[in-house]
Short mmCIF file of C-alpha atoms in Angstrom, two decimals:
data_model
loop_
_atom_site.label_atom_id
_atom_site.label_comp_id
_atom_site.label_asym_id
_atom_site.label_seq_id
_atom_site.Cartn_x
_atom_site.Cartn_y
_atom_site.Cartn_z
CA LYS A 1 16.31 -26.84 2.34
CA HIS A 2 14.06 -27.36 -0.62
CA ASN A 3 14.23 -24.47 -2.96
CA LEU A 4 11.34 -23.61 -5.34
CA LEU A 5 13.44 -23.17 -8.57
CA LEU A 6 15.51 -26.34 -7.88
CA LYS A 7 14.68 -30.11 -8.13
CA PRO A 8 13.59 -32.02 -5.29
CA ASN A 9 16.77 -32.53 -2.71
CA SER A 10 19.12 -31.00 -5.18
CA GLN A 11 21.20 -28.03 -6.27
CA GLU A 12 20.19 -28.28 -9.58
CA ILE A 13 18.27 -26.08 -11.30
CA ASP A 14 14.78 -26.91 -12.41
CA PHE A 15 14.46 -24.87 -15.85
CA GLY A 16 10.61 -25.36 -15.99
CA ARG A 17 9.65 -23.91 -12.70
CA VAL A 18 12.34 -20.83 -13.63
CA ASN A 19 10.65 -20.48 -17.17
CA ALA A 20 6.98 -20.47 -15.18
CA HIS A 21 8.15 -17.84 -12.76
CA LEU A 22 9.58 -15.69 -16.02
CA GLY A 23 6.36 -16.48 -17.42
CA ARG A 24 4.35 -14.81 -14.69
CA LEU A 25 6.63 -12.09 -14.30
CA ARG A 26 6.28 -11.25 -17.91
CA THR A 27 2.34 -11.12 -17.72
CA LYS A 28 2.55 -9.18 -14.56
CA TYR A 29 4.66 -6.51 -16.38
CA GLN A 30 2.89 -6.59 -19.33
CA GLY A 31 -0.47 -5.89 -17.43
CA ASN A 32 1.07 -3.45 -15.36
CA LEU A 33 2.11 -1.59 -18.45
CA ALA A 34 -1.27 -1.83 -19.95
CA THR A 35 -2.76 -0.27 -16.49
CA PHE A 36 -0.45 2.63 -16.59
CA LYS A 37 -1.63 3.45 -20.12
CA GLU A 38 -5.15 3.03 -19.29
CA VAL A 39 -4.75 5.41 -16.29
CA SER A 40 -2.61 7.92 -17.66
CA GLY A 41 -3.51 7.94 -21.33
CA GLN A 42 0.31 7.59 -22.34
CA GLN A 43 2.80 4.70 -23.05
CA HIS A 44 5.07 4.01 -19.98
CA PRO A 45 8.66 5.18 -20.22
CA CYS A 46 10.07 1.93 -19.95
CA LYS A 47 8.07 0.12 -22.48
CA PRO A 48 10.36 -1.11 -25.17
CA SER A 49 9.79 0.34 -28.43
CA GLY A 50 8.25 -1.69 -30.91
CA THR A 51 6.40 -3.70 -28.46
CA GLY A 52 2.82 -3.57 -27.92
CA SER A 53 1.82 11.02 7.58
CA SER A 54 0.94 11.62 10.59
CA ALA A 55 2.93 12.79 13.87
CA ASN A 56 0.66 10.80 16.10
CA GLY A 57 1.13 7.76 13.79
CA GLY A 58 1.94 4.44 14.27
CA THR A 59 4.36 1.56 13.05
CA GLY A 60 3.54 -1.81 12.44
CA ASN A 61 5.72 -5.01 12.10
CA VAL A 62 5.07 -8.23 10.10
CA PRO A 63 7.01 -11.01 10.65
CA LEU A 64 7.45 -12.86 7.32
CA VAL A 65 7.80 -16.64 6.24
CA ASP A 66 10.84 -17.20 4.05
CA GLU A 67 9.52 -19.85 1.68
CA SER A 68 12.85 -21.37 0.31
CA GLU A 69 14.34 -18.15 -0.24
CA GLU A 70 11.91 -17.34 -3.05
CA LEU A 71 8.95 -16.20 -1.51
CA TRP A 72 8.29 -13.66 1.38
CA HIS A 73 4.58 -14.01 2.95
CA GLY A 74 3.11 -12.87 5.89
CA PRO A 75 -0.01 -11.93 7.49
CA ILE A 76 -2.96 -9.47 6.89
CA THR A 77 -6.31 -9.50 8.39
CA LEU A 78 -9.10 -8.50 5.87
CA GLY A 79 -12.50 -8.20 7.21
CA GLY A 80 -11.71 -9.64 10.31
CA GLN A 81 -10.05 -12.74 8.38
CA THR A 82 -6.44 -13.35 8.91
CA ILE A 83 -4.73 -14.35 5.47
CA GLN A 84 -1.18 -15.07 4.20
CA VAL A 85 -0.33 -13.14 1.35
CA ASP A 86 2.92 -12.63 -0.90
CA PHE A 87 3.92 -8.92 -0.48
CA ASP A 88 4.97 -7.36 -3.83
CA THR A 89 6.27 -4.31 -4.78
CA GLY A 90 5.88 -5.25 -8.22
CA SER A 91 2.15 -4.63 -8.38
CA SER A 92 -0.30 -2.55 -6.71
CA ASP A 93 -3.46 -4.72 -6.06
CA ILE A 94 -4.54 -7.21 -3.31
CA ILE A 95 -5.59 -10.22 -5.24
CA LEU A 96 -6.86 -13.36 -3.15
CA ASN A 97 -7.46 -16.90 -4.01
CA GLN A 98 -10.86 -18.31 -4.17
CA GLY A 99 -11.80 -19.46 -0.45
CA SER A 100 -9.57 -17.46 1.44
CA TYR A 101 -11.86 -14.56 2.24
CA THR A 102 -15.27 -14.18 2.95
CA PRO A 103 -16.45 -10.33 2.52
CA SER A 104 -17.36 -9.29 6.00
CA ALA A 105 -21.11 -7.71 7.01
CA GLN A 106 -19.40 -4.73 6.67
CA ALA A 107 -18.03 -4.67 3.09
CA THR A 108 -18.64 -3.03 0.08
CA LYS A 109 -19.28 -4.84 -2.85
CA THR A 110 -18.30 -2.38 -5.71
CA GLY A 111 -20.17 -4.01 -8.55
CA LYS A 112 -17.14 -4.17 -10.53
CA THR A 113 -14.93 -7.35 -11.57
CA PHE A 114 -11.14 -7.63 -12.61
CA GLN A 115 -9.28 -10.01 -14.63
CA THR A 116 -5.79 -10.50 -14.59
CA GLY A 117 -3.71 -13.26 -16.55
CA TYR A 118 -0.27 -15.11 -15.56
CA GLY A 119 2.41 -16.55 -17.40
CA ASP A 120 1.47 -20.07 -16.76
CA GLY A 121 -1.82 -19.63 -18.38
CA THR A 122 -3.49 -19.38 -15.01
CA THR A 123 -6.38 -16.26 -14.95
CA ALA A 124 -7.59 -14.98 -11.66
CA LYS A 125 -10.82 -13.20 -12.38
CA GLY A 126 -13.58 -12.17 -9.91
CA GLN A 127 -15.32 -9.00 -7.88
CA ILE A 128 -14.13 -6.48 -6.01
CA TYR A 129 -14.48 -5.46 -2.27
CA LEU A 130 -13.83 -2.87 -0.10
CA ASP A 131 -13.50 -4.25 3.50
CA SER A 132 -11.56 -3.46 6.95
CA LEU A 133 -7.72 -3.87 6.90
CA GLU A 134 -5.45 -4.46 9.63
CA ILE A 135 -1.45 -5.19 9.40
CA GLY A 136 1.03 -5.43 11.91
CA GLY A 137 -1.50 -3.71 14.60
CA LEU A 138 -2.36 -0.74 12.02
CA LYS A 139 -6.02 -0.45 11.03
CA ALA A 140 -7.87 1.30 8.45
CA ASN A 141 -11.25 0.86 6.45
CA GLY A 142 -11.65 0.56 2.40
CA ALA A 143 -8.93 -1.59 1.43
CA ALA A 144 -9.67 -2.93 -2.09
CA ILE A 145 -9.89 -6.59 -2.39
CA GLY A 146 -9.90 -8.76 -5.56
CA LEU A 147 -11.47 -12.01 -4.79
CA ALA A 148 -11.12 -14.21 -7.60
CA ASN A 149 -13.22 -17.10 -8.49
CA ASN A 150 -10.71 -19.55 -8.77
CA LYS A 151 -7.68 -20.78 -7.16
CA PHE A 152 -5.02 -19.09 -9.33
CA LEU A 153 -1.79 -19.57 -6.92
CA ASN A 154 0.35 -22.40 -7.52
CA SER A 155 -0.66 -25.26 -4.96
CA GLN A 156 3.26 -24.98 -3.87
CA GLU A 157 2.80 -21.91 -2.50
CA GLN A 158 1.33 -21.31 1.19
CA ASP A 159 0.15 -17.84 0.82
CA SER A 160 -3.62 -16.88 -0.30
CA GLY A 161 -2.92 -14.02 -2.33
CA ILE A 162 -0.77 -11.23 -3.44
CA ALA A 163 -0.84 -7.81 -1.65
CA GLY A 164 0.70 -5.02 -4.29
CA MET A 165 2.67 -2.48 -2.75
CA ALA A 166 3.68 -0.27 -5.80
CA PHE A 167 1.85 3.18 -6.45
CA PRO A 168 -1.69 3.62 -7.72
CA ALA A 169 -0.69 4.31 -11.43
CA LEU A 170 -0.50 0.44 -11.50
CA ALA A 171 -3.55 -0.63 -9.74
CA GLN A 172 -5.66 -2.98 -12.36
CA LEU A 173 -8.58 -2.52 -9.53
CA LYS A 174 -8.53 1.18 -9.95
CA GLN A 175 -8.45 1.61 -6.27
CA ASP A 176 -5.68 2.90 -4.14
CA PRO A 177 -3.09 0.06 -2.87
CA PHE A 178 -3.46 -0.80 0.66
CA PHE A 179 -0.33 1.17 1.95
CA ASP A 180 -1.86 3.97 0.52
CA VAL A 181 -5.02 3.14 2.47
CA LEU A 182 -3.02 3.27 5.56
CA MET A 183 -1.38 6.76 4.61
CA LYS A 184 -4.90 8.43 4.11
CA ALA A 185 -6.12 6.88 7.21
CA ASN A 186 -3.39 8.64 9.23
CA VAL A 187 -2.35 5.69 10.99
CA LEU A 188 1.28 5.69 10.23
CA GLN A 189 4.14 7.49 11.96
CA GLN A 190 6.21 7.95 8.35
CA PRO A 191 4.88 7.29 5.27
CA VAL A 192 7.30 4.44 4.33
CA PHE A 193 7.73 0.81 4.68
CA THR A 194 11.07 -1.45 5.39
CA PHE A 195 11.67 -4.82 4.32
CA THR A 196 14.50 -6.96 5.54
CA LEU A 197 14.76 -10.09 3.51
CA ARG A 198 17.75 -11.58 4.99
CA GLN A 199 17.39 -15.60 6.23
CA ASN A 200 17.48 -14.48 9.91
CA GLN A 201 13.83 -13.18 11.09
CA PRO A 202 12.85 -11.45 7.69
CA SER A 203 10.27 -8.75 8.27
CA LEU A 204 8.02 -5.99 6.66
CA PHE A 205 8.13 -2.92 8.85
CA LEU A 206 5.28 -0.29 8.18
CA GLY A 207 4.91 3.30 8.78
CA GLY A 208 9.09 3.86 9.86
CA ILE A 209 12.26 2.60 9.93
CA PRO A 210 13.36 0.03 12.65
CA SER A 211 15.44 1.06 15.35
CA GLY A 212 19.06 -0.06 15.25
CA LEU A 213 19.52 0.65 11.56
CA ALA A 214 22.23 2.98 10.02
CA GLU A 215 21.15 5.90 8.58
CA PRO A 216 19.50 5.20 4.90
CA VAL A 217 21.00 6.24 1.76
CA TYR A 218 18.25 7.67 -0.31
CA VAL A 219 17.91 7.38 -3.95
CA ASP A 220 15.21 9.36 -6.20
CA VAL A 221 12.32 7.60 -7.23
CA ASP A 222 9.87 8.43 -9.77
CA SER A 223 6.46 7.49 -8.24
CA SER A 224 4.34 8.78 -11.48
CA GLN A 225 6.13 5.66 -13.53
CA GLY A 226 3.72 3.37 -10.66
CA PHE A 227 7.36 1.06 -10.31
CA TRP A 228 9.64 1.60 -7.12
CA GLY A 229 12.08 2.87 -9.97
CA THR A 230 15.57 4.18 -9.87
CA GLN A 231 18.63 4.84 -12.18
CA GLY A 232 21.36 2.28 -11.48
CA SER A 233 24.08 0.32 -12.85
CA VAL A 234 25.75 -3.37 -12.70
CA ASN A 235 29.29 -3.35 -12.89
CA GLY A 236 29.11 0.33 -14.44
CA ASN A 237 26.62 -0.71 -17.05
CA GLN A 238 23.84 1.93 -16.63
CA THR A 239 20.31 1.11 -16.89
CA ASN A 240 16.81 1.87 -15.23
CA SER A 241 15.98 -0.41 -12.19
CA ILE A 242 12.71 -1.44 -10.47
CA GLN A 243 12.97 -3.01 -7.17
CA ASP A 244 10.34 -5.91 -6.86
CA THR A 245 10.02 -8.20 -3.70
CA GLY A 246 7.87 -10.27 -5.83
CA THR A 247 10.89 -11.46 -8.32
CA THR A 248 13.17 -14.03 -7.54
CA LEU A 249 16.00 -13.25 -9.38
CA ILE A 250 17.77 -10.10 -11.20
CA VAL A 251 16.04 -10.42 -14.54
CA ALA A 252 17.49 -7.76 -17.14
CA PRO A 253 16.74 -7.19 -21.01
CA THR A 254 18.54 -9.86 -22.83
CA SER A 255 20.89 -7.51 -24.54
CA PHE A 256 21.98 -5.73 -21.46
CA ALA A 257 22.64 -9.50 -19.85
CA GLN A 258 24.59 -10.33 -22.80
CA THR A 259 26.92 -7.23 -22.52
CA LEU A 260 27.32 -7.83 -18.83
CA PHE A 261 28.18 -11.67 -19.25
CA THR A 262 30.40 -10.82 -22.11
CA SER A 263 32.48 -8.51 -20.01
CA LEU A 264 32.70 -11.15 -17.39
CA ASN A 265 34.14 -13.65 -19.47
CA LEU A 266 31.06 -16.05 -18.77
CA GLN A 267 30.11 -18.99 -20.40
CA THR A 268 26.34 -18.67 -21.43
CA PHE A 269 23.58 -20.91 -22.50
CA GLN A 270 20.14 -20.46 -23.97
CA GLN A 271 16.64 -22.17 -21.73
CA ASP A 272 13.17 -21.43 -23.26
CA GLY A 273 14.46 -18.13 -24.73
CA SER A 274 16.07 -16.79 -21.70
CA THR A 275 19.81 -16.47 -21.44
CA TYR A 276 22.04 -17.60 -18.61
CA ALA A 277 25.61 -17.42 -17.42
CA THR A 278 27.81 -20.22 -15.58
CA TYR A 279 31.13 -19.26 -13.65
CA ASP A 280 33.90 -21.20 -12.38
CA ALA A 281 33.17 -21.72 -8.22
CA SER A 282 36.93 -21.37 -7.91
CA ASN A 283 36.76 -17.81 -9.47
CA PRO A 284 33.48 -16.07 -9.28
CA PRO A 285 32.74 -13.03 -10.69
CA LYS A 286 32.00 -9.53 -8.76
CA ILE A 287 28.49 -7.93 -9.42
CA ALA A 288 28.58 -4.73 -8.23
CA LEU A 289 25.21 -2.88 -7.97
CA GLN A 290 25.14 0.99 -7.64
CA PHE A 291 21.84 3.49 -7.03
CA GLY A 292 22.61 6.91 -6.50
CA THR A 293 25.36 6.81 -4.24
CA PHE A 294 24.55 3.68 -2.48
CA THR A 295 26.72 0.52 -3.62
CA GLN A 296 26.16 -3.21 -2.80
CA ASP A 297 28.08 -6.15 -3.82
CA LEU A 298 26.29 -9.62 -4.72
CA SER A 299 27.04 -11.79 -1.35
CA PRO A 300 28.30 -15.02 -2.26
CA GLU A 301 24.84 -16.75 -1.27
CA THR A 302 23.38 -14.57 -3.74
CA LEU A 303 25.50 -14.58 -6.70
CA SER A 304 24.07 -17.83 -7.83
CA PHE A 305 20.73 -19.53 -7.59
CA GLY A 306 21.61 -23.33 -8.38
CA GLN A 307 23.70 -25.17 -10.32
CA THR A 308 23.47 -26.85 -13.85
CA ASN A 309 23.12 -30.49 -14.36
CA ASP A 310 27.20 -30.97 -14.60
CA GLY A 311 27.44 -28.96 -11.25
CA LYS A 312 28.15 -25.33 -12.35
CA PRO A 313 26.90 -22.55 -10.80
CA VAL A 314 24.55 -20.48 -12.55
CA LEU A 315 24.41 -16.40 -12.07
CA SER A 316 21.41 -15.11 -10.24
CA ILE A 317 21.20 -12.53 -13.02
CA ILE A 318 19.62 -13.82 -16.42
CA GLY A 319 18.66 -12.23 -19.45
CA SER A 320 14.84 -12.33 -20.36
CA ASP A 321 12.81 -9.99 -22.09
CA VAL A 322 9.58 -9.70 -20.00
CA GLY A 323 8.28 -6.59 -21.81
CA ILE A 324 9.95 -3.57 -20.04
CA ASN A 325 13.02 -1.72 -20.62
CA SER A 326 14.50 -2.02 -16.96
CA VAL A 327 16.65 -4.55 -14.75
CA ILE A 328 14.20 -6.06 -12.18
CA PHE A 329 16.02 -6.41 -9.18
CA GLY A 330 14.32 -9.10 -7.33
CA ASP A 331 15.09 -11.19 -3.95
CA SER A 332 18.68 -11.93 -5.18
CA PHE A 333 19.65 -8.64 -4.70
CA LEU A 334 16.91 -7.72 -1.92
CA ARG A 335 18.27 -10.38 0.30
CA ASN A 336 22.00 -8.31 0.69
CA VAL A 337 20.16 -5.09 2.14
CA THR A 338 17.51 -3.50 4.15
CA ILE A 339 15.40 -1.30 1.64
CA VAL A 340 13.24 1.48 2.68
CA PHE A 341 10.33 2.26 0.47
#
């Protein structure tokens, strides 16, 4: 099926689209680090040097739409209006396209504005409202909504906004993320949410862990840094890591990626300032990821995200300096696991 990073009806990678995705990622993380500094008064520890529960609570299941294995969006009801949004654990705010939401009669207009940029040159700016929230049958009041004055999302995308699920330290709206609103409303059985991003019935489960799953392996997260960040490794190479459902690939600092590619004897090439690696399809490399005591190899389906114009598979790990000294583990990793946040 059509993949948003591939040329139409082809397995050949459209590097222009990849570069646009990386640009948006770069701007998102630069904005996150700027917000962290504004809120905490300190530089984020992952900023590269030299660069600027209730026992009676419930659960809610949100079926997600797999859009070409690149975006995972589903419904959220704000002020009585159901809107398709991209659930993003790499940011903390609800930002909606112009025309996708009208504040309800009960909404509070805060009188405050927001502005955030994207790497493709698009800027989302507008008013901040507080309104009712319903998702997966769970209800709360006072969810912060940034309503843009323009349509900032690409027309190819079927969703009408972004719903951030990182920690408050990254909230550019200076309000609680929507999951924190649910927690404070005491409507959750447990203060956790679970993503399953495999092709077969992807879902977001709020307030617990779906039945039938094995006991999870727990890994320490430092929530004060704002991200869902852990210590991890790729083929034994230690790194800070961020689990980000709003990122398509696994994006590593260039030096980290180059070290990995060299250790695997992969051929590399540069495109738009990023470093890519190709491999022999008959002898694919093994990519072993570890977080605490949890280990996972990239599956054959997620090892590559497409081909070069001469048919060589391109590794799903790329080197690109997006302004943070961490490896960002996006869907190329997350599609291999069920992950509890």
